[in-house]
């Protein structure tokens, strides 16, 4: 098992996608997952870092106040509020277009 683990660590990382659409899809998924995780876990620095990206990047990746967790109606604000992460709630309430009456 040790040799297999070492071999996996020594393998080079897969090359980045060549197609811009695939790159955007992967970045979008990464940003969405991290926004929801940060809201759920109470990580305001992560939220600030992601939401501090250029508006065009966020728009292309679909990161906005009303984004929903895949397959649900849950939004980052729901996650932060439910778990009592007041600092994250304040950050999310500061987003343009946030809907405090959104149903989950």
JSON list of C-alpha atoms in Angstrom, two decimals:
[
{"chain": "A", "resi": 1, "resn": "UNK", "atom": "CA", "xyz": [0.00, 0.00, 0.00]},
{"chain": "A", "resi": 2, "resn": "UNK", "atom": "CA", "xyz": [2.90, 2.35, 0.72]},
{"chain": "A", "resi": 3, "resn": "UNK", "atom": "CA", "xyz": [4.39, 2.04, -2.77]},
{"chain": "A", "resi": 4, "resn": "UNK", "atom": "CA", "xyz": [1.00, 2.63, -4.41]},
{"chain": "A", "resi": 5, "resn": "UNK", "atom": "CA", "xyz": [0.42, 5.78, -2.33]},
{"chain": "A", "resi": 6, "resn": "UNK", "atom": "CA", "xyz": [3.91, 7.04, -3.17]},
{"chain": "A", "resi": 7, "resn": "UNK", "atom": "CA", "xyz": [3.33, 6.41, -6.87]},
{"chain": "A", "resi": 8, "resn": "UNK", "atom": "CA", "xyz": [0.05, 8.33, -6.78]},
{"chain": "A", "resi": 9, "resn": "UNK", "atom": "CA", "xyz": [1.74, 11.29, -5.07]},
{"chain": "A", "resi": 10, "resn": "UNK", "atom": "CA", "xyz": [4.52, 11.30, -7.67]},
{"chain": "A", "resi": 11, "resn": "UNK", "atom": "CA", "xyz": [2.18, 11.30, -10.67]},
{"chain": "A", "resi": 12, "resn": "UNK", "atom": "CA", "xyz": [1.80, 14.74, -12.18]},
{"chain": "A", "resi": 13, "resn": "UNK", "atom": "CA", "xyz": [-1.52, 16.47, -11.75]},
{"chain": "A", "resi": 14, "resn": "UNK", "atom": "CA", "xyz": [-3.83, 16.19, -14.75]},
{"chain": "A", "resi": 15, "resn": "UNK", "atom": "CA", "xyz": [-3.37, 19.01, -17.22]},
{"chain": "A", "resi": 16, "resn": "UNK", "atom": "CA", "xyz": [-5.83, 21.89, -17.04]},
{"chain": "A", "resi": 17, "resn": "UNK", "atom": "CA", "xyz": [-8.73, 21.69, -19.46]},
{"chain": "A", "resi": 18, "resn": "UNK", "atom": "CA", "xyz": [-8.04, 23.05, -22.93]},
{"chain": "A", "resi": 19, "resn": "UNK", "atom": "CA", "xyz": [-11.56, 24.18, -23.64]},
{"chain": "A", "resi": 20, "resn": "UNK", "atom": "CA", "xyz": [-12.59, 27.49, -22.04]},
{"chain": "A", "resi": 21, "resn": "UNK", "atom": "CA", "xyz": [-16.11, 26.18, -21.42]},
{"chain": "A", "resi": 22, "resn": "UNK", "atom": "CA", "xyz": [-14.74, 23.25, -19.41]},
{"chain": "A", "resi": 23, "resn": "UNK", "atom": "CA", "xyz": [-12.48, 25.54, -17.42]},
{"chain": "A", "resi": 24, "resn": "UNK", "atom": "CA", "xyz": [-15.42, 27.81, -16.59]},
{"chain": "A", "resi": 25, "resn": "UNK", "atom": "CA", "xyz": [-17.56, 24.80, -15.64]},
{"chain": "A", "resi": 26, "resn": "UNK", "atom": "CA", "xyz": [-14.89, 23.52, -13.25]},
{"chain": "A", "resi": 27, "resn": "UNK", "atom": "CA", "xyz": [-14.28, 26.96, -11.74]},
{"chain": "A", "resi": 28, "resn": "UNK", "atom": "CA", "xyz": [-18.02, 27.50, -11.32]},
{"chain": "A", "resi": 29, "resn": "UNK", "atom": "CA", "xyz": [-18.41, 24.19, -9.52]},
{"chain": "A", "resi": 30, "resn": "UNK", "atom": "CA", "xyz": [-15.42, 24.93, -7.28]},
{"chain": "A", "resi": 31, "resn": "UNK", "atom": "CA", "xyz": [-16.70, 28.40, -6.35]},
{"chain": "A", "resi": 32, "resn": "UNK", "atom": "CA", "xyz": [-20.26, 27.18, -5.70]},
{"chain": "A", "resi": 33, "resn": "UNK", "atom": "CA", "xyz": [-19.07, 24.31, -3.51]},
{"chain": "A", "resi": 34, "resn": "UNK", "atom": "CA", "xyz": [-16.76, 26.58, -1.52]},
{"chain": "A", "resi": 35, "resn": "UNK", "atom": "CA", "xyz": [-19.37, 29.31, -0.99]},
{"chain": "A", "resi": 36, "resn": "UNK", "atom": "CA", "xyz": [-21.84, 26.77, 0.39]},
{"chain": "A", "resi": 37, "resn": "UNK", "atom": "CA", "xyz": [-19.19, 25.04, 2.50]},
{"chain": "A", "resi": 38, "resn": "UNK", "atom": "CA", "xyz": [-17.99, 28.37, 3.93]},
{"chain": "A", "resi": 39, "resn": "UNK", "atom": "CA", "xyz": [-21.54, 29.44, 4.78]},
{"chain": "A", "resi": 40, "resn": "UNK", "atom": "CA", "xyz": [-22.26, 26.07, 6.39]},
{"chain": "A", "resi": 41, "resn": "UNK", "atom": "CA", "xyz": [-19.00, 25.89, 8.38]},
{"chain": "A", "resi": 42, "resn": "UNK", "atom": "CA", "xyz": [-18.85, 29.57, 9.31]},
{"chain": "A", "resi": 43, "resn": "UNK", "atom": "CA", "xyz": [-15.76, 30.60, 7.33]},
{"chain": "A", "resi": 44, "resn": "UNK", "atom": "CA", "xyz": [-16.18, 34.32, 6.63]},
{"chain": "A", "resi": 45, "resn": "UNK", "atom": "CA", "xyz": [-12.64, 34.69, 5.22]},
{"chain": "A", "resi": 46, "resn": "UNK", "atom": "CA", "xyz": [-13.42, 32.15, 2.51]},
{"chain": "A", "resi": 47, "resn": "UNK", "atom": "CA", "xyz": [-16.66, 33.93, 1.66]},
{"chain": "A", "resi": 48, "resn": "UNK", "atom": "CA", "xyz": [-14.89, 37.29, 1.49]},
{"chain": "A", "resi": 49, "resn": "UNK", "atom": "CA", "xyz": [-12.15, 35.87, -0.72]},
{"chain": "A", "resi": 50, "resn": "UNK", "atom": "CA", "xyz": [-14.57, 34.31, -3.18]},
{"chain": "A", "resi": 51, "resn": "UNK", "atom": "CA", "xyz": [-17.07, 37.17, -3.20]},
{"chain": "A", "resi": 52, "resn": "UNK", "atom": "CA", "xyz": [-14.20, 39.64, -3.58]},
{"chain": "A", "resi": 53, "resn": "UNK", "atom": "CA", "xyz": [-13.35, 38.28, -7.03]},
{"chain": "A", "resi": 54, "resn": "UNK", "atom": "CA", "xyz": [-14.06, 40.50, -10.04]},
{"chain": "A", "resi": 55, "resn": "UNK", "atom": "CA", "xyz": [-17.77, 40.85, -10.75]},
{"chain": "A", "resi": 56, "resn": "UNK", "atom": "CA", "xyz": [-17.31, 39.47, -14.25]},
{"chain": "A", "resi": 57, "resn": "UNK", "atom": "CA", "xyz": [-15.75, 36.26, -12.93]},
{"chain": "A", "resi": 58, "resn": "UNK", "atom": "CA", "xyz": [-18.56, 35.79, -10.43]},
{"chain": "A", "resi": 59, "resn": "UNK", "atom": "CA", "xyz": [-21.20, 36.49, -13.09]},
{"chain": "A", "resi": 60, "resn": "UNK", "atom": "CA", "xyz": [-19.71, 34.04, -15.60]},
{"chain": "A", "resi": 61, "resn": "UNK", "atom": "CA", "xyz": [-19.50, 31.38, -12.89]},
{"chain": "A", "resi": 62, "resn": "UNK", "atom": "CA", "xyz": [-23.04, 32.02, -11.63]},
{"chain": "A", "resi": 63, "resn": "UNK", "atom": "CA", "xyz": [-22.00, 33.10, -8.16]},
{"chain": "A", "resi": 64, "resn": "UNK", "atom": "CA", "xyz": [-24.68, 35.49, -6.89]},
{"chain": "A", "resi": 65, "resn": "UNK", "atom": "CA", "xyz": [-26.92, 36.16, -3.89]},
{"chain": "A", "resi": 66, "resn": "UNK", "atom": "CA", "xyz": [-29.70, 33.85, -5.07]},
{"chain": "A", "resi": 67, "resn": "UNK", "atom": "CA", "xyz": [-27.65, 30.85, -6.13]},
{"chain": "A", "resi": 68, "resn": "UNK", "atom": "CA", "xyz": [-29.07, 27.56, -4.97]},
{"chain": "A", "resi": 69, "resn": "UNK", "atom": "CA", "xyz": [-27.42, 24.36, -3.87]},
{"chain": "A", "resi": 70, "resn": "UNK", "atom": "CA", "xyz": [-27.72, 21.79, -6.63]},
{"chain": "A", "resi": 71, "resn": "UNK", "atom": "CA", "xyz": [-30.98, 19.89, -6.38]},
{"chain": "A", "resi": 72, "resn": "UNK", "atom": "CA", "xyz": [-32.40, 22.06, -3.60]},
{"chain": "A", "resi": 73, "resn": "UNK", "atom": "CA", "xyz": [-33.72, 25.55, -2.97]},
{"chain": "A", "resi": 74, "resn": "UNK", "atom": "CA", "xyz": [-31.09, 26.18, -0.28]},
{"chain": "A", "resi": 75, "resn": "UNK", "atom": "CA", "xyz": [-29.00, 29.31, -0.60]},
{"chain": "A", "resi": 76, "resn": "UNK", "atom": "CA", "xyz": [-25.78, 30.18, 1.25]},
{"chain": "A", "resi": 77, "resn": "UNK", "atom": "CA", "xyz": [-27.74, 32.59, 3.46]},
{"chain": "A", "resi": 78, "resn": "UNK", "atom": "CA", "xyz": [-29.94, 29.70, 4.64]},
{"chain": "A", "resi": 79, "resn": "UNK", "atom": "CA", "xyz": [-26.87, 27.64, 5.54]},
{"chain": "A", "resi": 80, "resn": "UNK", "atom": "CA", "xyz": [-25.16, 30.43, 7.47]},
{"chain": "A", "resi": 81, "resn": "UNK", "atom": "CA", "xyz": [-28.31, 31.51, 9.33]},
{"chain": "A", "resi": 82, "resn": "UNK", "atom": "CA", "xyz": [-29.37, 27.96, 10.24]},
{"chain": "A", "resi": 83, "resn": "UNK", "atom": "CA", "xyz": [-25.94, 27.24, 11.71]},
{"chain": "A", "resi": 84, "resn": "UNK", "atom": "CA", "xyz": [-25.76, 30.54, 13.61]},
{"chain": "A", "resi": 85, "resn": "UNK", "atom": "CA", "xyz": [-22.80, 32.02, 11.71]},
{"chain": "A", "resi": 86, "resn": "UNK", "atom": "CA", "xyz": [-23.66, 35.70, 12.17]},
{"chain": "A", "resi": 87, "resn": "UNK", "atom": "CA", "xyz": [-20.54, 37.05, 10.47]},
{"chain": "A", "resi": 88, "resn": "UNK", "atom": "CA", "xyz": [-21.24, 34.97, 7.37]},
{"chain": "A", "resi": 89, "resn": "UNK", "atom": "CA", "xyz": [-24.88, 36.08, 7.45]},
{"chain": "A", "resi": 90, "resn": "UNK", "atom": "CA", "xyz": [-23.77, 39.74, 7.50]},
{"chain": "A", "resi": 91, "resn": "UNK", "atom": "CA", "xyz": [-21.47, 39.16, 4.52]},
{"chain": "A", "resi": 92, "resn": "UNK", "atom": "CA", "xyz": [-24.21, 37.42, 2.55]},
{"chain": "A", "resi": 93, "resn": "UNK", "atom": "CA", "xyz": [-26.79, 40.08, 3.44]},
{"chain": "A", "resi": 94, "resn": "UNK", "atom": "CA", "xyz": [-24.43, 42.64, 1.94]},
{"chain": "A", "resi": 95, "resn": "UNK", "atom": "CA", "xyz": [-24.69, 41.03, -1.50]},
{"chain": "A", "resi": 96, "resn": "UNK", "atom": "CA", "xyz": [-26.65, 42.90, -4.10]},
{"chain": "A", "resi": 97, "resn": "UNK", "atom": "CA", "xyz": [-29.94, 41.18, -4.88]},
{"chain": "A", "resi": 98, "resn": "UNK", "atom": "CA", "xyz": [-30.11, 39.03, -1.75]},
{"chain": "A", "resi": 99, "resn": "UNK", "atom": "CA", "xyz": [-33.66, 37.84, -1.00]},
{"chain": "A", "resi": 100, "resn": "UNK", "atom": "CA", "xyz": [-34.18, 37.48, 2.74]},
{"chain": "A", "resi": 101, "resn": "UNK", "atom": "CA", "xyz": [-37.62, 35.95, 2.08]},
{"chain": "A", "resi": 102, "resn": "UNK", "atom": "CA", "xyz": [-36.33, 33.15, -0.18]},
{"chain": "A", "resi": 103, "resn": "UNK", "atom": "CA", "xyz": [-38.00, 29.84, 0.61]},
{"chain": "A", "resi": 104, "resn": "UNK", "atom": "CA", "xyz": [-35.82, 26.77, 1.09]}
]
